[in-house]
Structure formats: C-alpha cells, structure tokens
Short mmCIF file of C-alpha atoms in Angstrom, two decimals:
data_model
loop_
_atom_site.label_atom_id
_atom_site.label_comp_id
_atom_site.label_asym_id
_atom_site.label_seq_id
_atom_site.Cartn_x
_atom_site.Cartn_y
_atom_site.Cartn_z
CA VAL A 1 -73.98 54.44 18.57
CA VAL A 2 -76.09 51.59 17.25
CA GLY A 3 -77.95 51.84 13.94
CA VAL A 4 -77.07 55.47 13.28
CA GLY A 5 -75.30 56.48 10.07
CA VAL A 6 -74.02 52.97 9.36
CA SER A 7 -75.37 52.76 5.83
CA SER A 8 -73.71 56.03 4.88
CA LEU A 9 -70.36 54.73 6.15
CA SER A 10 -70.65 51.55 4.10
CA LYS A 11 -71.79 53.39 0.97
CA SER A 12 -68.82 55.76 1.08
CA ILE A 13 -66.39 52.80 0.86
CA ASP A 14 -66.42 50.18 -1.88
CA LEU A 15 -66.61 47.01 0.23
CA GLU A 16 -66.53 44.69 -2.77
CA LYS A 17 -63.24 46.20 -3.95
CA TRP A 18 -61.69 46.00 -0.49
CA GLU A 19 -62.74 42.38 -0.02
CA LYS A 20 -60.93 41.47 -3.24
CA LEU A 21 -57.84 43.40 -2.16
CA LEU A 22 -57.81 41.66 1.24
CA GLN A 23 -58.20 38.22 -0.32
CA LEU A 24 -55.37 38.92 -2.76
CA GLY A 25 -53.17 40.16 0.09
CA LEU A 26 -53.98 37.07 2.15
CA ASP A 27 -53.18 34.72 -0.75
CA TYR A 28 -49.96 36.63 -1.42
CA ARG A 29 -48.75 36.08 2.14
CA ARG A 30 -49.88 32.48 2.53
CA GLU A 31 -49.19 31.01 -0.89
CA ARG A 32 -46.60 33.15 -2.63
CA CYS A 33 -44.60 33.92 0.51
CA LEU A 34 -45.29 30.57 2.28
CA GLY A 35 -47.03 32.16 5.26
CA LYS A 36 -49.14 29.00 5.49
CA ASN A 37 -46.06 27.25 6.94
CA TRP A 38 -45.59 29.64 9.87
CA ALA A 39 -47.68 27.54 12.24
CA TYR A 40 -45.47 24.55 11.41
CA TYR A 41 -42.25 26.49 12.04
CA ARG A 42 -43.57 27.69 15.40
CA ALA A 43 -44.49 24.12 16.33
CA MET A 44 -40.96 22.99 15.43
CA ARG A 45 -39.43 25.59 17.74
CA ARG A 46 -41.65 24.32 20.57
CA GLY A 47 -40.47 20.77 19.89
CA HIS A 48 -43.82 19.61 18.51
CA PHE A 49 -42.43 17.84 15.46
CA GLY A 50 -44.83 16.11 13.13
CA LEU A 51 -48.03 17.68 14.44
CA LEU A 52 -48.85 19.18 11.06
CA ASP A 53 -47.35 16.79 8.52
CA GLY A 54 -47.57 13.37 10.14
CA TYR A 55 -43.80 13.05 10.60
CA SER A 56 -43.25 11.87 14.17
CA PRO A 57 -39.63 11.13 15.18
CA THR A 58 -39.10 9.41 18.51
CA LEU A 59 -35.82 11.06 19.50
CA THR A 60 -35.23 14.68 18.49
CA TYR A 61 -32.57 17.33 18.81
CA ASN A 62 -34.26 20.73 18.63
CA LEU A 63 -31.89 22.64 16.41
CA THR A 64 -34.53 25.31 15.69
CA TYR A 65 -34.88 26.12 19.39
CA ALA A 66 -31.12 26.20 19.98
CA ASN A 67 -30.54 28.55 17.04
CA GLY A 68 -33.42 30.79 18.05
CA LYS A 69 -32.21 31.00 21.63
CA VAL A 70 -28.88 32.35 20.41
CA ILE A 71 -30.13 34.62 17.62
CA VAL A 72 -33.15 36.22 19.30
CA THR A 73 -31.38 37.04 22.56
CA SER A 74 -28.46 38.54 20.60
CA VAL A 75 -30.64 40.91 18.57
CA TYR A 76 -32.87 42.85 20.94
CA TYR A 77 -31.49 45.30 23.48
CA ARG A 78 -31.27 43.73 26.92
CA ASN A 79 -31.79 47.10 28.60
CA PRO A 80 -32.89 49.79 26.12
CA TYR A 81 -31.66 53.22 27.19
CA PHE A 82 -31.89 56.65 25.55
CA MET A 83 -29.23 59.35 25.72
CA CYS A 84 -30.25 62.84 24.62
CA SER A 85 -27.96 65.71 23.62
CA PRO A 86 -28.99 69.25 22.58
CA ARG A 87 -28.74 70.23 18.92
CA GLY A 88 -27.89 73.68 17.64
CA GLY A 89 -26.27 74.94 20.81
CA TYR A 90 -25.06 73.74 24.19
CA GLY A 91 -26.39 76.37 26.53
CA ARG A 92 -27.37 75.57 30.09
CA ASP A 93 -31.09 75.60 29.24
CA SER A 94 -30.59 73.24 26.29
CA GLU A 95 -28.69 70.75 28.41
CA ILE A 96 -31.38 70.78 31.09
CA LYS A 97 -34.13 70.23 28.51
CA ALA A 98 -32.16 67.34 26.96
CA LYS A 99 -31.74 65.68 30.37
CA VAL A 100 -35.44 66.07 31.11
CA GLN A 101 -36.30 64.52 27.76
CA GLU A 102 -33.81 61.72 28.37
CA ALA A 103 -35.35 60.94 31.77
CA TYR A 104 -38.87 60.89 30.31
CA LEU A 105 -37.92 58.64 27.38
CA ASN A 106 -36.24 56.11 29.67
CA TYR A 107 -39.26 56.16 31.97
CA LEU A 108 -41.46 55.57 28.92
CA VAL A 109 -39.36 52.62 27.73
CA ASP A 110 -39.99 50.91 31.05
CA ALA A 111 -43.65 51.95 31.33
CA ILE A 112 -44.67 50.54 27.94
CA ASN A 113 -42.49 47.41 28.34
CA LEU A 114 -40.57 48.12 25.14
CA LYS A 115 -37.89 45.55 25.96
CA GLN A 116 -40.36 42.64 25.87
CA THR A 117 -42.04 44.02 22.74
CA MET A 118 -38.70 44.07 20.93
CA ARG A 119 -37.90 40.56 22.10
CA ASP A 120 -41.26 39.20 20.87
CA ALA A 121 -40.85 40.91 17.48
CA ALA A 122 -37.36 39.41 17.15
CA GLN A 123 -38.80 35.94 17.82
CA ASP A 124 -41.48 36.51 15.16
CA ALA A 125 -38.74 37.54 12.71
CA TYR A 126 -36.91 34.28 13.45
CA GLU A 127 -39.99 32.06 13.15
CA CYS A 128 -41.94 33.84 10.40
CA GLY A 129 -39.37 36.01 8.68
CA THR A 130 -41.05 39.27 9.74
CA GLY A 131 -41.70 40.86 13.12
CA VAL A 132 -44.34 43.57 13.45
CA ILE A 133 -44.61 46.37 16.02
CA LYS A 134 -47.60 48.73 15.98
CA LEU A 135 -47.38 52.26 17.37
CA GLY A 136 -50.24 54.22 18.86
CA PHE A 137 -51.45 56.63 21.50
CA ASP A 138 -53.87 56.46 24.44
CA SER A 139 -56.20 53.72 23.15
CA GLU A 140 -55.25 50.33 21.73
CA TYR A 141 -58.02 50.33 19.15
CA GLY A 142 -57.75 53.85 17.80
CA THR A 143 -57.83 57.53 18.70
CA PRO A 144 -60.53 59.53 16.86
CA SER A 145 -59.54 62.57 14.80
CA SER A 146 -61.42 64.95 17.10
CA THR A 147 -59.00 64.51 20.00
CA GLU A 148 -59.78 68.00 21.26
CA GLU A 149 -63.13 66.67 22.46
CA HIS A 150 -61.40 64.47 25.01
CA ALA A 151 -59.78 65.34 28.28
CA ASP A 152 -56.05 66.07 28.33
CA ASP A 153 -55.26 63.00 30.39
CA GLY A 154 -57.02 60.70 27.88
CA GLY A 155 -58.27 57.22 28.63
CA GLU A 156 -61.94 57.77 27.73
CA LEU A 157 -61.84 55.17 24.97
CA GLN A 158 -60.55 52.55 27.38
CA LEU A 159 -63.90 52.68 29.18
CA ASN A 160 -67.36 51.78 27.93
CA LYS A 161 -69.90 54.47 27.08
CA LYS A 162 -71.24 54.53 30.63
CA GLY A 163 -67.75 54.84 32.07
CA THR A 164 -68.41 51.93 34.42
CA GLU A 165 -66.22 49.19 32.94
CA TYR A 166 -62.93 48.88 31.11
CA ILE A 167 -63.14 47.51 27.56
CA GLU A 168 -59.35 47.73 27.06
CA TRP A 169 -56.97 46.13 29.54
CA ASN A 170 -53.60 45.76 27.84
CA GLY A 171 -51.04 46.50 30.54
CA ASN A 172 -48.68 48.18 28.07
CA VAL A 173 -51.26 50.75 26.94
CA HIS A 174 -51.70 53.70 29.30
CA ALA A 175 -54.07 56.64 29.14
CA GLY A 176 -52.59 59.73 27.52
CA MET A 177 -49.32 57.97 26.60
CA PRO A 178 -47.79 56.50 23.42
CA TRP A 179 -47.46 52.75 23.15
CA ALA A 180 -45.72 50.07 21.05
CA LEU A 181 -47.22 46.58 20.78
CA ARG A 182 -46.03 43.39 19.11
CA ILE A 183 -48.53 42.22 16.49
CA ASP A 184 -48.71 38.63 15.26
CA PRO A 185 -47.66 38.66 11.56
CA GLU A 186 -50.66 36.41 10.90
CA GLN A 187 -52.87 39.37 11.79
CA ILE A 188 -51.38 41.64 9.12
CA ILE A 189 -52.52 41.77 5.49
CA THR A 190 -50.58 43.86 2.96
CA PRO A 191 -51.13 44.74 -0.72
CA TYR A 192 -50.45 42.00 -3.25
CA GLY A 193 -46.96 41.94 -4.74
CA ILE A 194 -45.52 44.73 -2.58
CA ARG A 195 -41.81 44.38 -1.81
CA SER A 196 -41.12 47.14 0.72
CA PRO A 197 -43.11 48.76 3.57
CA GLU A 198 -42.39 52.13 1.98
CA ASP A 199 -44.51 51.06 -1.01
CA PHE A 200 -47.63 50.22 1.02
CA ASP A 201 -50.72 52.16 -0.04
CA TRP A 202 -52.77 50.42 2.67
CA ILE A 203 -52.42 47.91 5.49
CA ASP A 204 -54.95 45.76 7.34
CA HIS A 205 -54.68 44.73 10.99
CA VAL A 206 -57.07 41.84 11.75
CA TYR A 207 -58.16 41.12 15.32
CA PHE A 208 -61.02 39.74 17.41
CA ARG A 209 -62.83 41.64 20.16
CA PRO A 210 -65.64 40.50 22.44
CA LEU A 211 -69.01 41.61 21.09
CA ASP A 212 -69.93 43.39 24.33
CA ASP A 213 -66.73 45.45 24.18
CA VAL A 214 -67.43 46.49 20.59
CA LYS A 215 -70.97 47.52 21.49
CA GLY A 216 -69.71 49.39 24.51
CA SER A 217 -67.10 51.41 22.62
CA SER A 218 -67.81 54.96 21.46
CA LEU A 219 -65.50 54.42 18.47
CA TYR A 220 -68.02 52.41 16.47
CA ARG A 221 -71.37 52.97 14.79
CA LEU A 222 -73.08 49.61 14.61
CA PRO A 223 -76.01 48.23 12.61
CA ALA A 224 -79.13 47.52 14.65
CA ASP A 225 -78.76 43.78 14.01
CA PHE A 226 -75.02 43.67 14.76
CA SER A 227 -73.92 40.32 16.17
CA GLY A 228 -70.82 38.21 16.66
CA THR A 229 -68.76 36.83 13.78
CA HIS A 230 -69.01 33.14 12.98
CA ILE A 231 -65.33 32.74 13.88
CA ALA A 232 -65.28 28.99 13.33
CA SER A 233 -65.52 29.72 9.59
CA SER A 234 -63.19 32.72 9.58
CA LYS A 235 -60.79 32.42 6.65
CA PHE A 236 -58.29 34.69 8.38
CA PHE A 237 -57.67 32.30 11.30
CA GLU A 238 -57.81 28.90 9.62
CA TYR A 239 -54.59 27.78 11.31
CA ARG A 240 -56.17 28.30 14.74
CA GLN A 241 -59.55 26.71 14.19
CA GLU A 242 -59.44 24.58 17.34
CA GLU A 243 -58.49 27.60 19.43
CA MET A 244 -61.20 29.72 17.77
CA ASP A 245 -63.83 27.04 18.40
CA GLU A 246 -62.96 26.97 22.09
CA LEU A 247 -62.98 30.76 22.26
CA SER A 248 -66.47 30.91 20.76
CA THR A 249 -67.82 28.84 23.65
CA LEU A 250 -66.99 31.70 26.05
CA GLY A 251 -69.14 34.25 24.27
CA GLN A 252 -69.59 36.09 21.00
CA TYR A 253 -66.59 37.68 19.31
CA VAL A 254 -66.29 40.03 16.35
CA GLU A 255 -63.67 39.85 13.62
CA LEU A 256 -62.49 43.38 12.85
CA HIS A 257 -60.30 44.66 10.03
CA GLU A 258 -58.63 47.97 10.85
CA ILE A 259 -57.59 49.31 7.45
CA ARG A 260 -55.36 52.37 7.04
CA ASP A 261 -55.44 53.87 3.56
CA ARG A 262 -52.40 55.92 2.54
CA ARG A 263 -54.13 57.32 -0.54
CA THR A 264 -56.89 59.05 1.40
CA ARG A 265 -55.22 59.18 4.87
CA GLN A 266 -58.35 57.48 6.20
CA VAL A 267 -58.72 54.71 8.74
CA PHE A 268 -61.83 52.56 8.77
CA VAL A 269 -62.93 49.33 10.43
CA TYR A 270 -64.61 46.64 8.35
CA ALA A 271 -66.57 44.00 10.27
CA PRO A 272 -67.99 40.79 8.80
CA TYR A 273 -70.68 39.74 11.27
CA GLY A 274 -73.40 37.16 11.65
CA SER A 275 -73.17 34.40 9.08
CA ALA A 276 -72.78 36.48 5.90
CA LYS A 277 -73.24 40.18 6.74
CA LYS A 278 -70.69 42.99 6.66
CA ALA A 279 -70.48 46.66 7.54
CA ILE A 280 -68.11 49.59 8.00
CA ILE A 281 -68.45 50.43 11.69
CA ARG A 282 -65.80 53.13 11.98
CA LYS A 283 -64.40 55.72 9.57
CA GLU A 284 -62.02 58.58 10.31
CA ASP A 285 -61.28 60.94 7.42
CA SER A 286 -57.99 62.03 8.99
CA ASP A 287 -55.94 59.26 10.59
CA VAL A 288 -53.91 60.99 13.29
CA LEU A 289 -51.47 58.06 13.42
CA GLN A 290 -50.49 58.45 9.76
CA ASP A 291 -47.77 61.07 9.74
CA LYS A 292 -45.20 62.12 7.17
CA TYR A 293 -43.14 59.03 7.98
CA GLY A 294 -45.85 56.64 6.91
CA LEU A 295 -48.05 54.05 8.57
CA PRO A 296 -47.80 53.42 12.34
CA PHE A 297 -46.04 50.08 11.94
CA VAL A 298 -42.40 49.02 12.32
CA PHE A 299 -41.16 45.83 10.65
CA LEU A 300 -38.19 43.72 11.72
CA GLN A 301 -36.76 41.54 8.93
CA TRP A 302 -33.46 39.68 8.74
CA ASN A 303 -33.70 37.89 5.38
CA ARG A 304 -34.92 40.66 3.09
CA ASP A 305 -36.21 39.42 -0.27
CA SER A 306 -35.52 41.33 -3.47
CA GLU A 307 -38.96 40.47 -4.86
CA ARG A 308 -41.35 40.01 -1.94
CA PHE A 309 -42.18 41.83 1.28
CA TRP A 310 -42.71 38.73 3.45
CA CYS A 311 -39.26 37.27 4.12
CA SER A 312 -38.04 33.70 4.51
CA SER A 313 -38.10 32.26 8.00
CA ASP A 314 -34.75 31.23 9.50
CA ILE A 315 -36.40 27.97 10.50
CA ALA A 316 -37.33 27.31 6.86
CA LEU A 317 -33.66 27.58 5.93
CA ILE A 318 -32.62 24.85 8.39
CA GLU A 319 -35.74 22.68 8.14
CA ALA A 320 -34.05 19.95 6.05
CA GLN A 321 -31.11 19.72 8.46
CA GLN A 322 -33.51 19.55 11.40
CA HIS A 323 -35.40 16.58 9.93
CA GLU A 324 -32.16 14.83 8.98
CA MET A 325 -30.81 15.21 12.51
CA ASN A 326 -34.03 13.92 14.07
CA GLU A 327 -34.12 10.93 11.72
CA SER A 328 -30.47 10.04 12.35
CA ARG A 329 -30.88 10.17 16.13
CA THR A 330 -34.07 8.12 15.98
CA GLN A 331 -32.42 5.47 13.78
CA SER A 332 -29.40 5.25 16.12
CA MET A 333 -31.72 4.76 19.07
CA GLU A 334 -33.66 1.99 17.30
CA HIS A 335 -30.45 0.22 16.21
CA ARG A 336 -29.07 0.38 19.75
CA LYS A 337 -32.27 -1.16 21.12
CA ARG A 338 -32.04 -4.06 18.69
CA ALA A 339 -28.32 -4.59 19.31
CA LEU A 340 -28.86 -4.82 23.07
CA THR A 341 -31.67 -7.34 22.83
CA LYS A 342 -30.96 -10.41 25.03
CA LEU A 343 -32.88 -13.63 25.56
CA LEU A 344 -33.08 -15.50 28.87
CA ALA A 345 -34.21 -19.17 29.00
CA ARG A 346 -33.95 -22.20 31.31
CA GLN A 347 -31.44 -24.84 30.35
CA GLY A 348 -33.06 -27.60 28.36
CA ILE A 349 -36.18 -25.63 27.44
CA PHE A 350 -35.25 -25.79 23.76
CA PRO A 351 -35.14 -29.25 22.16
CA THR A 352 -31.77 -30.65 21.05
CA PRO A 353 -31.26 -31.81 17.45
CA GLU A 354 -31.55 -35.38 18.60
CA GLU A 355 -34.86 -34.66 20.30
CA LYS A 356 -36.11 -32.88 17.18
CA ALA A 357 -35.19 -35.92 15.13
#
C-alpha cells in the first residue's frame, strides 16, 4: 500500500529517539567493542594482509586461516541429527509420535540447510567474536500478526502483490516452514552497554532490499514519494563502500531497519530513503516471533566478556603473532636473496691496480 496510513505509523513511534539509540548502539559495537576492525580480521583470514593498514609483507604464513580451519570445523556438527523420546510415559502411541517427530525434525534440518548455517555462524564467531542466527517462519522479511488471513500452506509474502513474481528467493526459506539463517554481525545493532542477550530490550537487523521488491511487498505501507536509499552515504555500511557503490549501479536499493521492541512486543521497520527522508513503513503491534524465550536470535560466542556483549575475535588475540611471523619470514627471504647474489664478468673487464695507477 503506497501513501496510505504512513504518517500515522511514523507519528506513533518516536523516530528521533530511535535514531539516537541506533547511533549509540552502532558506536558501542564499532568503537567500544572494536567492531570497526572486523573487516581487517576477515581480510587477514583470506590472506589479504595489509589491505587496510598499509602493512604489506612479501612472504606470509597465514596463521589465522590455519587456526580457523581447525577451530571452526571442530565446533559445528558435521551431520546434525535429532533423537526424540517420549516424556511422561512410554506407551506404544507415545513412541510412534516421538519417531514421527524425530523424522520430521531431521527432514527439517536438511531442508533448511542448518548444517551450513551453523558452520557460517561458527566462522563469524571466530572472525568477529560473535555469530548470529536469526529464526523465523514462512517469510524471510516477516510474518504479519494476522496470520489467519493467509492460507495454511503460506508463501504469500514471498510473492509480489500481483502474485506474478517472487520477491524472496532465499533457498533456505520455504513456504509454511520455520527457518534459521546466518546474519552478518555487521548487520546487527544492539542497545548501548548491554552485556548479555537476555538483557536486550530491543534489537535492530539492518539490511538492503531492491526498491521494486519493497514496493511489491504487502508487508509495507510506503510514502507516495518513496525512493531508494542513497547507499553510498550509508553510515551502517561504511566498511563496504566500494561494494555498495557497485551495487547502486544495478538499480535502486532501500536500507531497512527491522527493530523488535521487547518492551512493547512490537516489530517495526524504519527506512531512511532519498537523500534525507525517513519513515516507518511497517508496524506490527504483536510480534509473533517474540515468544516467552525472547527475541528470535541465537548468538554463538566463544570469548564471553564480563562487561560487554560483543566479544573479542580470536584473530585479534593472535594478531601480533601473525604480524611477527610474516615479518620474520619476509626478512629471511630478503636476507637469502642478498646472500645468494653472484656477479659474472669477463676476465680483464675490471682494471688492475697498475692500470688504475
């Protein structure tokens, strides 16, 4: 729906307050918890040393990759498998129901590609200190509260309003089924100063969607002048400016902030668009994904901090040793080159002392 009820959505939520909260949360992650270094740690694991700080060794030994290869593959389950047993009685019917549930859960693990999701989250935990998995149902970008209006098999929100084209195409998200997706930690903003996920009173998931997909979705109510975000100036993706610039040449994209508020149990989507405009384009008073267990996010952390939520990266802990090893190997290579230097010349080409005299 374009231009209908948008002003009332924005008025019901204090955008100025939320913008301050998001900026504080972003500064907390980047500055206080050193999230600004994550791009550098990821580059180190790929073997791209010196791309961010000017340090460019000639001969390297990628200790960060070797450690990650051992740690990450040792953490996630190679072949996740559920085993179900009946509780409160072991009658024939209970055993049959448990086996049926076990078969369905193991089918689901394979259908939603949970193994790869766990592996990717483990790699994020190694590189950034925190891995994030988001849980959901039916649609990647949100199920409305009035689910009874939709068909039992679901999938309506994966199509545009006309039902002629898919606007969601993630292969791990299936109509009418739960899903679990790895989320880049850079796309998550949390409250300032929070130490534990149990203390969150809100969380923000930042992502980009093509403008045509946003306009085609029945989830959103858009202003009449709604347009793409000027992503080249987006403060939430500064570390990927080159990538964002290239992406903007393919078409218009919208930066969306999906905020889940634990205080009110609401979920709403805040969209900065154009050059300096902003609007609330979606608001659900009852977030069906917020249950008694909390927000629909799972966090994987190995180096828990007693004061801060965002943990130290394993790569940060071995960064000094990595640079020392690279420098030592490079120096040995340079010394060997100089030691093996030889000079060939014809006899008599250099003057004798007598000739010099």
